[in-house]
Coordinates of C-alpha atoms and ligand atoms in Angstrom, one line a residue:
M37 CA 44.0 12.2 -25.7
P38 CA 44.4 8.5 -26.1
E39 CA 42.7 7.0 -29.2
P40 CA 39.6 5.5 -27.6
H41 CA 39.1 2.9 -30.2
A42 CA 42.5 1.8 -31.2
D43 CA 42.9 -0.9 -33.8
P44 CA 40.7 -3.7 -32.3
G45 CA 43.0 -6.4 -33.5
P46 CA 44.0 -8.1 -36.7
G47 CA 41.1 -9.1 -38.9
V48 CA 38.3 -8.1 -36.7
P49 CA 37.1 -5.0 -38.6
E50 CA 37.1 -7.2 -41.7
I51 CA 34.4 -9.4 -40.4
A52 CA 31.6 -9.7 -43.0
F53 CA 28.8 -7.6 -41.7
G54 CA 25.2 -6.7 -42.7
P55 CA 23.2 -7.8 -45.7
A56 CA 26.0 -6.9 -48.0
D57 CA 28.6 -8.9 -46.1
E58 CA 30.9 -5.9 -46.1
P59 CA 33.5 -5.2 -43.5
W60 CA 31.9 -3.4 -40.6
R61 CA 34.2 -0.3 -41.0
N62 CA 33.1 0.3 -44.6
S63 CA 29.7 1.7 -43.9
F64 CA 30.7 5.0 -42.4
G65 CA 29.3 7.9 -44.5
G66 CA 30.7 11.1 -46.0
L67 CA 30.7 13.1 -42.8
S68 CA 33.1 10.7 -41.1
L69 CA 35.4 10.9 -44.0
M70 CA 35.8 14.6 -43.5
S71 CA 36.4 14.5 -39.8
G72 CA 37.8 11.0 -39.2
P73 CA 35.8 8.0 -38.1
P74 CA 33.2 8.5 -35.4
D75 CA 33.8 7.4 -31.8
V76 CA 32.1 4.1 -32.0
T77 CA 33.3 0.6 -31.1
P78 CA 33.9 -2.1 -33.7
P79 CA 32.9 -5.7 -33.0
S80 CA 35.4 -7.7 -30.9
S81 CA 34.5 -10.9 -32.6
D82 CA 32.0 -12.1 -35.3
P83 CA 28.5 -11.5 -33.9
R84 CA 27.0 -14.0 -36.3
R85 CA 29.0 -16.7 -34.5
S86 CA 28.2 -15.4 -31.1
Y87 CA 24.5 -15.8 -31.0
A88 CA 22.2 -18.8 -31.3
S89 CA 21.4 -19.1 -35.0
I90 CA 18.0 -19.5 -36.4
P91 CA 18.6 -21.3 -39.7
E92 CA 15.5 -19.9 -41.3
I93 CA 16.5 -16.3 -40.7
P94 CA 20.3 -15.8 -40.8
Y95 CA 21.5 -13.0 -38.6
G96 CA 23.6 -11.3 -41.3
Q97 CA 20.6 -10.1 -43.1
F98 CA 19.4 -8.1 -40.1
Q99 CA 22.7 -6.6 -38.9
L100 CA 22.7 -2.8 -38.8
P101 CA 25.6 -1.0 -40.5
A102 CA 26.2 2.7 -39.8
S103 CA 24.7 3.5 -43.2
G104 CA 21.5 1.7 -42.4
L105 CA 20.1 -0.7 -45.1
T106 CA 19.2 0.1 -48.7
E107 CA 15.6 -0.1 -49.7
E108 CA 16.1 -3.5 -51.3
Q109 CA 18.0 -4.8 -48.3
Y110 CA 15.4 -3.5 -46.0
A111 CA 12.5 -5.0 -48.0
A112 CA 14.2 -8.4 -48.2
A113 CA 15.0 -8.5 -44.5
E114 CA 11.7 -7.3 -43.4
N115 CA 9.7 -9.7 -45.7
H116 CA 11.8 -12.6 -44.6
F117 CA 11.4 -11.8 -40.9
R118 CA 7.7 -11.2 -41.2
S119 CA 6.9 -14.4 -43.0
W120 CA 9.0 -16.4 -40.5
L121 CA 7.2 -14.7 -37.6
E122 CA 3.7 -15.2 -39.2
Q123 CA 4.4 -18.9 -39.5
Q124 CA 5.7 -19.1 -35.9
C125 CA 2.6 -17.3 -34.6
R126 CA 0.2 -19.5 -36.7
V127 CA 1.3 -22.8 -35.2
S128 CA 2.2 -21.6 -31.7
V129 CA 0.5 -23.7 -29.1
G130 CA 2.8 -23.6 -26.2
F131 CA 1.9 -20.3 -24.4
Q132 CA -1.3 -18.8 -23.0
V133 CA -1.4 -16.0 -25.4
S134 CA -4.1 -15.4 -28.0
G135 CA -2.8 -15.4 -31.5
D136 CA -5.7 -14.1 -33.6
L137 CA -5.0 -10.4 -33.5
D138 CA -6.6 -8.0 -35.9
Y139 CA -5.7 -4.6 -34.6
Q140 CA -3.6 -3.3 -37.4
Q141 CA -6.3 -2.0 -39.8
R142 CA -8.0 0.1 -37.2
L143 CA -5.1 1.1 -35.0
G144 CA -2.3 1.5 -37.5
P145 CA -2.8 5.3 -37.6
Y146 CA -1.9 5.6 -33.9
L147 CA 1.6 4.5 -34.7
G148 CA 2.1 8.0 -35.9
L149 CA 1.1 9.6 -32.6
A150 CA 3.2 9.9 -29.4
L151 CA 0.9 8.4 -26.8
N152 CA 2.1 8.4 -23.2
N153 CA 0.0 7.8 -20.1
V154 CA 2.6 9.0 -17.6
G155 CA 1.3 9.3 -14.1
D156 CA -2.0 8.4 -12.4
P157 CA -4.8 7.3 -14.8
Y158 CA -7.3 9.5 -13.2
Q159 CA -5.3 12.7 -13.4
S160 CA -4.8 14.1 -16.9
G161 CA -1.7 16.2 -16.1
A162 CA 0.5 18.1 -18.4
Y163 CA 1.1 15.4 -20.9
T164 CA -2.2 15.8 -22.7
H165 CA -1.6 13.4 -25.6
N166 CA -2.5 10.4 -23.6
S167 CA -5.2 7.7 -23.8
K168 CA -6.2 7.9 -20.1
I169 CA -9.9 8.4 -21.1
L170 CA -9.8 5.0 -22.7
E171 CA -7.7 3.6 -19.9
R172 CA -10.4 4.7 -17.4
A173 CA -13.1 3.0 -19.5
V174 CA -11.0 -0.2 -19.6
L175 CA -10.4 -0.1 -15.9
D176 CA -14.1 0.5 -15.2
Y177 CA -14.9 -2.5 -17.3
F178 CA -12.5 -4.8 -15.3
A179 CA -13.7 -3.3 -12.0
S180 CA -17.2 -4.4 -13.0
L181 CA -16.1 -7.8 -14.2
W182 CA -14.1 -8.3 -11.0
N183 CA -17.0 -7.0 -8.8
A184 CA -15.2 -4.0 -7.3
R185 CA -17.1 -0.9 -6.5
W186 CA -16.8 1.6 -9.4
P187 CA -16.2 4.2 -10.7
H188 CA -13.0 5.0 -8.9
R189 CA -13.4 7.8 -6.5
R190 CA -10.6 9.2 -4.5
D191 CA -12.9 9.9 -1.6
D192 CA -14.3 6.3 -1.4
P193 CA -11.9 3.8 0.0
E194 CA -14.1 0.9 -1.1
S195 CA -14.0 1.9 -4.7
Y196 CA -11.4 0.4 -6.9
W197 CA -8.1 1.9 -8.1
G198 CA -5.9 0.5 -10.8
Y199 CA -3.9 1.2 -13.8
S200 CA -2.9 -0.2 -17.2
L201 CA 0.5 -1.9 -17.0
T202 CA 3.4 -1.2 -19.4
M203 CA 4.8 -4.7 -18.8
G204 CA 2.4 -7.6 -18.3
A205 CA 1.3 -9.3 -15.1
S206 CA 4.9 -9.4 -14.0
E207 CA 4.6 -5.7 -13.3
G208 CA 1.2 -6.2 -11.7
N209 CA 2.8 -8.7 -9.3
L210 CA 5.7 -6.4 -8.6
Y211 CA 3.4 -3.5 -7.9
G212 CA 1.0 -5.6 -5.9
L213 CA 3.9 -6.8 -3.7
W214 CA 5.3 -3.3 -3.4
N215 CA 1.8 -2.0 -2.3
A216 CA 1.5 -4.9 0.1
R217 CA 5.0 -4.4 1.6
E218 CA 4.3 -0.7 2.2
Y219 CA 0.9 -1.4 3.7
L220 CA 2.0 -4.2 6.0
S221 CA 5.2 -2.4 7.1
G222 CA 3.2 0.5 8.3
Q223 CA 4.0 3.1 5.7
L224 CA 1.7 6.1 5.0
M225 CA -1.5 5.4 3.1
L226 CA -2.9 7.8 0.6
H227 CA -6.3 7.7 2.3
S228 CA -5.4 8.6 5.8
G229 CA -2.9 10.9 7.3
Q230 CA -3.1 13.3 4.4
D231 CA -1.9 15.8 7.0
S232 CA 1.5 14.2 7.1
W233 CA 1.5 13.8 3.4
S234 CA 0.8 17.4 2.5
S235 CA 3.2 18.5 5.2
G236 CA 5.9 16.6 3.3
G237 CA 6.1 13.6 5.6
G238 CA 5.6 10.9 3.1
R239 CA 6.5 7.9 5.2
Y240 CA 6.0 6.8 8.7
G241 CA 9.6 5.7 8.8
P242 CA 11.1 2.2 8.9
A243 CA 9.4 -0.2 11.1
G244 CA 12.0 -0.5 13.9
D245 CA 15.0 -2.7 14.2
P246 CA 14.6 -5.8 12.0
A247 CA 16.7 -7.9 14.4
G248 CA 14.6 -6.9 17.4
P249 CA 12.1 -9.4 18.8
R250 CA 9.5 -6.8 19.1
S251 CA 9.7 -5.6 15.5
N252 CA 7.8 -8.4 13.9
S253 CA 4.6 -6.4 13.6
Y254 CA 6.0 -4.4 10.7
H255 CA 8.0 -7.2 9.1
P256 CA 5.9 -8.8 6.4
V257 CA 6.5 -12.4 5.4
I258 CA 5.5 -13.7 2.0
F259 CA 3.9 -17.1 1.1
Y260 CA 3.4 -18.5 -2.3
S261 CA 3.1 -22.0 -3.7
Q262 CA 5.5 -24.1 -5.6
D263 CA 3.5 -23.6 -8.7
T264 CA 4.0 -19.8 -8.7
H265 CA 5.3 -17.8 -11.6
Y266 CA 8.9 -16.8 -11.4
S267 CA 7.9 -13.1 -11.4
L268 CA 6.8 -13.5 -7.8
T269 CA 10.2 -14.7 -6.7
K270 CA 11.8 -11.9 -8.7
A271 CA 9.5 -9.3 -7.2
T272 CA 10.2 -10.7 -3.7
R273 CA 13.9 -10.3 -4.2
L274 CA 13.7 -6.9 -5.9
L275 CA 11.6 -5.6 -3.0
G276 CA 13.7 -7.2 -0.3
V277 CA 10.6 -8.9 1.1
D278 CA 11.4 -11.9 3.3
T279 CA 9.8 -15.3 2.4
F280 CA 8.8 -17.6 5.2
Q281 CA 11.8 -19.6 4.4
D282 CA 14.1 -16.6 4.8
V283 CA 12.7 -15.8 8.3
G284 CA 12.4 -19.5 9.2
R285 CA 16.0 -20.2 8.5
R286 CA 17.2 -17.1 10.2
W287 CA 15.3 -17.2 13.4
F288 CA 13.6 -20.6 13.7
P289 CA 16.0 -23.0 12.0
D290 CA 14.7 -26.2 13.5
E291 CA 11.1 -25.3 13.8
N292 CA 9.6 -26.0 10.3
P293 CA 6.1 -26.7 11.4
L294 CA 5.3 -28.8 8.3
A295 CA 7.8 -31.4 9.3
P296 CA 9.8 -30.6 12.4
G297 CA 13.5 -31.2 12.0
T298 CA 13.5 -30.8 8.3
P299 CA 14.7 -27.8 6.3
W300 CA 12.2 -25.0 5.6
P301 CA 10.8 -25.3 2.0
A302 CA 11.1 -22.3 -0.3
E303 CA 7.5 -22.4 -1.2
V304 CA 4.2 -23.5 0.1
P305 CA 3.6 -27.1 -1.1
S306 CA 1.0 -27.6 -3.8
L307 CA -1.7 -30.2 -3.2
G308 CA -0.2 -33.6 -4.1
G309 CA 3.3 -32.0 -4.7
A310 CA 4.8 -32.1 -8.1
D311 CA 2.4 -34.8 -9.3
G312 CA -0.7 -32.9 -8.3
D313 CA -3.0 -30.5 -10.1
G314 CA -0.9 -27.4 -9.1
T315 CA -3.3 -25.7 -6.6
I316 CA -1.9 -24.5 -3.3
D317 CA -2.2 -26.9 -0.3
I318 CA -4.4 -24.8 1.9
D319 CA -3.7 -27.0 5.0
C320 CA 0.0 -26.4 4.6
L321 CA -0.6 -22.7 4.0
A322 CA -2.6 -22.6 7.2
V323 CA 0.1 -24.2 9.3
L324 CA 2.7 -21.9 7.9
V325 CA 0.7 -18.7 8.3
D326 CA -0.3 -19.7 11.8
F327 CA 3.4 -20.1 12.7
F328 CA 4.3 -16.6 11.6
A329 CA 1.0 -14.8 12.5
S330 CA 1.3 -16.2 16.1
R331 CA 4.7 -14.5 16.3
G332 CA 3.2 -11.2 15.1
F333 CA 4.5 -11.1 11.5
P334 CA 2.1 -9.5 9.0
I335 CA 1.2 -12.0 6.3
L336 CA 1.5 -11.5 2.6
V337 CA 0.0 -14.3 0.4
N338 CA 0.0 -14.7 -3.3
L339 CA -2.6 -16.9 -4.8
N340 CA -2.6 -18.2 -8.4
Y341 CA -5.6 -18.0 -10.6
G342 CA -4.5 -20.0 -13.5
S343 CA -0.9 -21.1 -12.8
T344 CA 1.6 -20.9 -15.5
F345 CA 2.5 -24.5 -16.2
K346 CA -0.5 -26.4 -15.0
G347 CA -3.2 -23.7 -15.4
A348 CA -4.3 -24.4 -11.8
Y349 CA -6.9 -22.3 -10.0
D350 CA -6.2 -21.8 -6.3
D351 CA -9.4 -21.7 -4.3
V352 CA -9.0 -18.0 -3.5
E353 CA -12.2 -17.9 -1.4
V354 CA -11.2 -20.7 1.0
A355 CA -7.5 -19.9 1.1
S356 CA -8.0 -16.2 1.8
R357 CA -10.7 -16.9 4.4
T358 CA -8.4 -19.3 6.1
V359 CA -5.6 -16.6 6.1
H360 CA -8.1 -14.1 7.5
E361 CA -9.3 -16.4 10.3
I362 CA -5.8 -17.3 11.4
C363 CA -4.8 -13.7 11.4
A364 CA -7.9 -12.7 13.4
K365 CA -6.9 -15.3 16.0
H366 CA -3.6 -13.4 16.4
G367 CA -4.9 -9.8 16.2
L368 CA -3.8 -9.4 12.6
D369 CA -7.3 -9.0 11.1
E370 CA -7.7 -5.3 11.8
R371 CA -5.0 -3.5 13.6
P372 CA -4.3 0.2 14.4
V373 CA -1.2 1.5 12.8
H374 CA 0.0 4.6 14.5
H375 CA 1.5 7.3 12.4
D376 CA 4.4 7.5 14.8
H377 CA 4.7 3.8 15.5
R378 CA 8.5 3.7 15.0
G379 CA 10.2 2.4 18.0
R380 CA 7.1 1.9 20.0
H381 CA 6.0 -1.4 21.4
D382 CA 4.0 -3.8 19.3
D383 CA 1.6 -4.4 22.1
R384 CA -1.8 -3.8 20.7
A385 CA -3.4 -2.8 24.0
A386 CA -0.7 -0.2 24.6
E387 CA -1.3 1.2 21.2
E388 CA -5.1 1.4 21.7
Q389 CA -4.9 3.3 25.0
D390 CA -2.4 5.7 23.5
G391 CA -4.6 8.3 22.0
S392 CA -1.8 10.6 20.8
G393 CA -1.2 11.1 17.1
G394 CA -3.2 9.7 14.2
F395 CA -3.6 6.1 13.4
D396 CA -5.4 4.1 10.8
L397 CA -6.9 0.6 10.9
R398 CA -5.7 -1.9 8.5
T399 CA -5.5 -5.6 8.0
G400 CA -2.4 -7.4 9.1
Y401 CA -2.4 -9.5 6.0
W402 CA -2.6 -8.9 2.2
V403 CA -3.8 -11.3 -0.4
H404 CA -2.7 -10.7 -3.9
V405 CA -4.2 -12.7 -6.8
D406 CA -2.0 -13.5 -9.7
G407 CA -4.6 -13.9 -12.4
A408 CA -2.4 -13.4 -15.5
L409 CA -4.6 -15.6 -17.7
G410 CA -7.4 -16.7 -15.3
A411 CA -8.6 -13.3 -14.1
G412 CA -9.1 -12.3 -17.8
Y413 CA -10.7 -15.6 -18.8
A414 CA -12.6 -17.3 -15.9
P415 CA -15.3 -14.6 -15.6
Y416 CA -16.4 -15.5 -19.1
L417 CA -16.2 -19.2 -18.4
E418 CA -18.5 -18.5 -15.5
M419 CA -20.9 -16.7 -17.8
A420 CA -20.7 -19.7 -20.1
R421 CA -21.5 -22.0 -17.2
R422 CA -24.6 -20.0 -16.3
A423 CA -25.7 -20.2 -19.9
G424 CA -25.3 -23.9 -19.8
L425 CA -22.4 -23.9 -22.4
V426 CA -20.0 -25.6 -20.0
A427 CA -20.5 -27.8 -17.0
A428 CA -18.2 -26.1 -14.5
A429 CA -16.1 -23.0 -13.9
P430 CA -13.4 -22.2 -11.3
P431 CA -14.3 -20.7 -7.9
V432 CA -14.7 -17.0 -7.1
F433 CA -11.5 -15.0 -6.9
D434 CA -12.4 -11.3 -7.1
F435 CA -13.4 -8.3 -5.1
R436 CA -16.6 -9.9 -3.9
L437 CA -14.2 -11.5 -1.4
P438 CA -13.4 -8.9 1.3
T439 CA -10.2 -10.8 1.9
V440 CA -8.7 -10.0 -1.5
H441 CA -6.5 -6.9 -1.7
S442 CA -5.2 -6.8 -5.2
I443 CA -5.5 -8.6 -8.6
T444 CA -3.5 -8.5 -11.7
A445 CA -4.1 -9.9 -15.2
S446 CA -2.2 -9.8 -18.5
G447 CA -3.8 -8.2 -21.5
H448 CA -1.9 -10.2 -24.1
K449 CA -3.0 -13.6 -22.7
W450 CA -6.8 -13.9 -23.0
M451 CA -7.6 -10.8 -25.0
G452 CA -4.5 -10.9 -27.1
A453 CA -2.1 -8.0 -27.9
P454 CA 1.0 -7.6 -30.0
W455 CA 3.0 -6.8 -26.9
P456 CA 2.8 -7.4 -23.2
C457 CA 0.2 -5.4 -21.3
G458 CA -2.2 -5.9 -18.5
I459 CA -4.2 -4.5 -15.6
F460 CA -3.4 -4.0 -11.9
M461 CA -6.3 -3.4 -9.5
T462 CA -6.7 -2.8 -5.8
R463 CA -9.1 -0.9 -3.5
T464 CA -8.6 2.9 -3.2
G465 CA -8.3 2.5 0.5
F466 CA -5.2 0.4 0.1
Q467 CA -3.3 2.9 -1.9
M468 CA 0.0 4.0 -0.5
V469 CA 1.5 7.4 -0.8
P470 CA 3.9 7.5 -3.7
P471 CA 7.5 7.9 -2.9
R472 CA 7.6 11.4 -4.2
E473 CA 5.2 14.0 -5.6
V474 CA 6.1 15.2 -9.0
E475 CA 5.1 18.6 -10.2
Y476 CA 6.7 18.1 -13.6
T477 CA 4.1 15.7 -15.1
G478 CA 1.1 17.3 -13.4
S479 CA -0.2 13.9 -12.2
S480 CA 0.7 11.8 -9.2
D481 CA 3.4 9.2 -9.6
T482 CA 1.2 6.4 -8.4
T483 CA 2.3 3.8 -10.9
L484 CA 5.5 1.7 -11.3
A485 CA 6.7 3.1 -14.6
G486 CA 7.2 6.8 -15.3
S487 CA 6.2 7.0 -18.9
R488 CA 3.5 4.4 -19.4
N489 CA 2.5 2.7 -22.6
G490 CA -0.5 4.6 -23.9
F491 CA -1.2 2.3 -26.8
S492 CA -2.1 -0.7 -24.6
P493 CA -5.2 0.9 -23.2
L494 CA -6.2 1.7 -26.8
L495 CA -5.8 -2.0 -27.7
M496 CA -7.7 -3.3 -24.7
W497 CA -10.4 -0.7 -25.3
D498 CA -10.6 -1.7 -29.0
Y499 CA -10.9 -5.4 -28.1
L500 CA -13.6 -4.8 -25.4
A501 CA -15.5 -2.4 -27.6
R502 CA -15.8 -5.0 -30.3
H503 CA -16.4 -8.1 -28.3
S504 CA -19.5 -8.5 -26.1
Y505 CA -19.8 -10.7 -23.0
D506 CA -21.7 -13.1 -25.2
D507 CA -18.8 -13.4 -27.7
Q508 CA -16.3 -13.9 -24.9
A509 CA -18.4 -16.5 -23.1
R510 CA -18.8 -18.4 -26.3
W511 CA -15.1 -18.3 -26.9
A512 CA -14.3 -19.3 -23.4
A513 CA -16.5 -22.4 -23.8
E514 CA -15.0 -23.1 -27.1
C515 CA -11.4 -22.9 -25.7
D516 CA -12.4 -25.1 -22.8
R517 CA -13.8 -27.7 -25.3
M518 CA -10.7 -27.5 -27.4
A519 CA -8.6 -28.3 -24.3
A520 CA -10.7 -31.4 -23.7
Y521 CA -10.3 -32.3 -27.3
A522 CA -6.5 -31.9 -27.1
E523 CA -6.5 -34.0 -23.9
S524 CA -8.5 -36.8 -25.5
S525 CA -6.4 -36.7 -28.7
L526 CA -3.2 -37.1 -26.6
R527 CA -4.7 -39.9 -24.6
A528 CA -5.6 -41.7 -27.8
L529 CA -2.0 -41.2 -29.1
E530 CA -0.7 -42.6 -25.8
T531 CA -2.7 -45.8 -26.4
A532 CA -1.7 -46.0 -30.0
L533 CA 2.0 -45.6 -29.2
G534 CA 1.8 -47.8 -26.1
L535 CA 3.9 -45.2 -24.3
D536 CA 3.0 -43.3 -21.1
L537 CA 2.9 -39.7 -22.2
W538 CA 2.0 -38.4 -18.7
V539 CA -1.0 -36.6 -20.2
A540 CA -2.7 -34.4 -17.6
R541 CA -5.1 -31.5 -17.5
S542 CA -5.9 -29.6 -14.3
P543 CA -9.6 -28.7 -13.6
F544 CA -10.9 -25.8 -15.8
S545 CA -7.5 -25.3 -17.3
L546 CA -6.7 -24.5 -21.0
T547 CA -3.5 -26.4 -20.8
V548 CA -2.7 -30.0 -21.3
R549 CA 0.7 -31.4 -20.2
F550 CA 2.4 -34.3 -21.9
R551 CA 5.9 -35.9 -22.3
R552 CA 8.3 -33.5 -23.9
P553 CA 8.8 -34.4 -27.6
A554 CA 11.9 -34.0 -29.8
P555 CA 13.4 -30.5 -30.2
W556 CA 12.2 -29.9 -33.7
I557 CA 8.6 -30.3 -32.5
V558 CA 9.2 -28.1 -29.5
Q559 CA 10.6 -25.5 -31.8
K560 CA 8.0 -25.8 -34.5
Y561 CA 5.0 -25.3 -32.1
S562 CA 6.8 -23.0 -29.6
L563 CA 6.1 -25.5 -26.9
S564 CA 7.1 -24.5 -23.5
Y565 CA 8.4 -27.1 -21.1
E566 CA 9.3 -27.9 -17.6
T567 CA 11.0 -30.8 -15.8
T568 CA 9.1 -32.2 -12.9
H569 CA 10.2 -35.0 -10.5
V570 CA 7.5 -37.4 -9.6
R571 CA 8.4 -39.9 -6.9
G572 CA 12.0 -39.6 -7.8
Q573 CA 11.4 -40.0 -11.5
R574 CA 12.5 -37.2 -13.7
R575 CA 9.8 -36.1 -16.1
P576 CA 10.5 -33.7 -18.9
C577 CA 7.1 -32.3 -19.8
A578 CA 5.7 -29.9 -22.4
H579 CA 2.3 -28.3 -22.5
L580 CA 0.0 -26.8 -25.0
F581 CA -2.6 -24.1 -24.5
T582 CA -5.8 -24.0 -26.4
M583 CA -6.1 -20.3 -26.9
R584 CA -8.6 -18.8 -29.4
H585 CA -6.4 -19.3 -32.4
V586 CA -5.8 -23.0 -31.7
T587 CA -8.1 -25.0 -34.0
R588 CA -8.9 -28.7 -34.2
D589 CA -6.7 -28.7 -37.3
L590 CA -3.8 -27.3 -35.4
V591 CA -4.2 -29.9 -32.6
D592 CA -4.5 -32.6 -35.2
A593 CA -1.3 -31.4 -36.9
L594 CA 0.6 -31.5 -33.7
V595 CA -0.7 -34.9 -32.8
R596 CA 0.3 -36.2 -36.3
D597 CA 3.8 -34.9 -35.7
L598 CA 3.9 -36.5 -32.3
R599 CA 3.0 -39.8 -33.9
R600 CA 6.1 -39.8 -36.1
V601 CA 8.9 -42.2 -35.4
G602 CA 11.4 -40.5 -33.0
A603 CA 9.0 -37.9 -31.8
F604 CA 9.6 -38.9 -28.2
A605 CA 13.1 -40.3 -28.7
A606 CA 14.7 -37.5 -26.8
G607 CA 12.4 -37.8 -23.8
Ligands
PLP800 C1 2.3 -15.2 -17.7 C2 2.2 -15.2 -16.2 C3 2.7 -14.2 -15.5 C4 3.6 -13.1 -16.1 O1 2.8 -12.3 -16.9 P1 3.4 -11.4 -18.0 O2 2.2 -10.8 -18.5 O3 4.1 -12.4 -18.9 O4 4.4 -10.5 -17.4 C5 2.6 -14.2 -14.1 N1 1.8 -15.1 -13.5 C6 1.3 -16.2 -14.2 C7 0.5 -17.2 -13.5 C8 1.5 -16.2 -15.6 O5 0.9 -17.3 -16.2

C-alpha cells in the first residue's frame, strides 16, 4: 500500500496552527501514537494566509486541531466571535433581515431535541419527532394572510398546499419553478390521474422532441425582469428551463419583438430601465409573452413583490391579468393535457375530439410571485393603511388573484430568524406527483429537501404566536416611516455636501439607495451594493433597509459617518 499522506513537503506541517500556534501535526492524541498517525491530510499551505482576513477576529484562534480546543481556548474564541457578531448585527443596515431576535430564552431547550420535518407537512410519517403540527399552524396562518382557501385538504384543489422551507425564498423560487415546469410540460398532477400514479406511472413522459416545430405546447419559456433576484436565474439553469432569450436566440434570432434586429435581452426590461423604480415593464412583458404564446409555448412568469435591490413591487394584478389575457387569445388559458399526449399533435381541436384516455384541464401559463420580503410584510402595511397609519400600500399580490399560481416568502426577512427559512405556497390542484414514492419515511416526498429543518416552523410559530396583526401593522408603519426618515436624512446630507448621492426610494419600499461610500463604512454597516449604469454613467450604489431593529439613532450614526471627509472618496 502506498503511504496515502506522504510528507507534504518541507515546512508545511510546521505551520502554526490553532489557538496555541502549534504545528498542525502536534495535536494528534494518544490513540494515534499507538497505531501511527491517522489517515488525514495536512494543510498544503498556511490557511491563515489563504483566506480573507477579518482583522478583528484572527483566524488562528478558531482553527480546529485534532485535539479540539481546551476549555480556555474555546471560551476565548467563542467570546471573541460572539461579541464581534453582536456588534455586526447591531449596526447592520444593508439587508432586508430583521435583527431584533429574542428566541433564545424560550426556544433554547429545543437545541437538545432532534427535530426533523422530513416529507409532506400534512403526513406525520415514521419520523414522529417533528414539528409538523406547528408547521401546519404556520401554513394556515399564511394561507389566511395570503387569502388562499384553507385548511389544506387533499380533496379540494382550490385549497392551498405549502411547506416550510429549509433554505429561504431561494428554495421557494426553485420549488415554484420546478412545480411550474412539471405542470406546463404536461407531467402528471397529484390531483388527477391518480390511476396512473397508483399504477406506478408517475409521469406522462417527456413532451416530445424539443427540436420539433409541433412540440412547443409542452416547452415552457420563462420571463422575469432585470430586477429579479439571482436565485431565479440559478433555478432556471438548475432546472434546464429555457428563458425567452434562450428560445429566441435559438429559433428566432432576428425577431426580437421589442426592437427588431437587435439581440434578445436576457430579462424583461424594468420600467425606466436601470434608472427606474425597479418594477417590471408590463408593456414589454406583454409583447414578449404574446410572441411566444402565439407560437404555442406555455408561459412561465416570475413577478417580484419587493425586489432585492430597489424593493420594488411589481403590479402582480395587472401583470398576471395581462399574461392571462394574452394566453387566452392563444388557447393557453385553459387547455386539456392528455395523459398520453406524448408524440401527439398539439392541435387543440384534435385533442378535444379524441375521447380516449384521461386528460386534465390546466392553464398554459404559471405566475410565480417572489415575495421574499414583500409577501411577509406588505399584508401588514395594508392593514396599517386601512387603520390610517400610512397613506398607501402596494397592490394585491396574493391568492385572491386567480392568475397567481405560487408564492414564496423568506421567514428571516420580515419576521426575523437566526437562520434562513421561509414558506412556499401553491394551490392543492397545482401539485405535481413527486418523482418517487418513499415508504421509508412514511410521508410523501412532496418537498425539495429530504430532511427538513423542523426548528424553523417552531421559530415562525413562536413569532406569530407572540405578535398580533396589530403589532405587526404598527411595526410595518414604523419601518415605512423610518425609510422615509432615512431618505430625507440622506437628501439633507446631499445638500450639505453639495454632492449628488443618487438618493432614491421606490414606492412603498423599505430600502433607500445612495452613492456607495468608502469600504470601511460598507463593512461597518454591512451595506450591500450594486453597480448600475444610467445613461452610460457607471453608478456604484449602496442601499440601506429600515428593518425593525433600525432606529433613528442608527440612521443618524450612519449619516454622521457619511458626512466625514473621504466618506465618498472611493465612489
Ligand atoms: C432575499 C431574496 C431572495 C432570496 O431569499 P433567501 O431567503 O435569501 O433565499 C429571493 N428574492 C428576493 C426578491 C429577495 O429579496
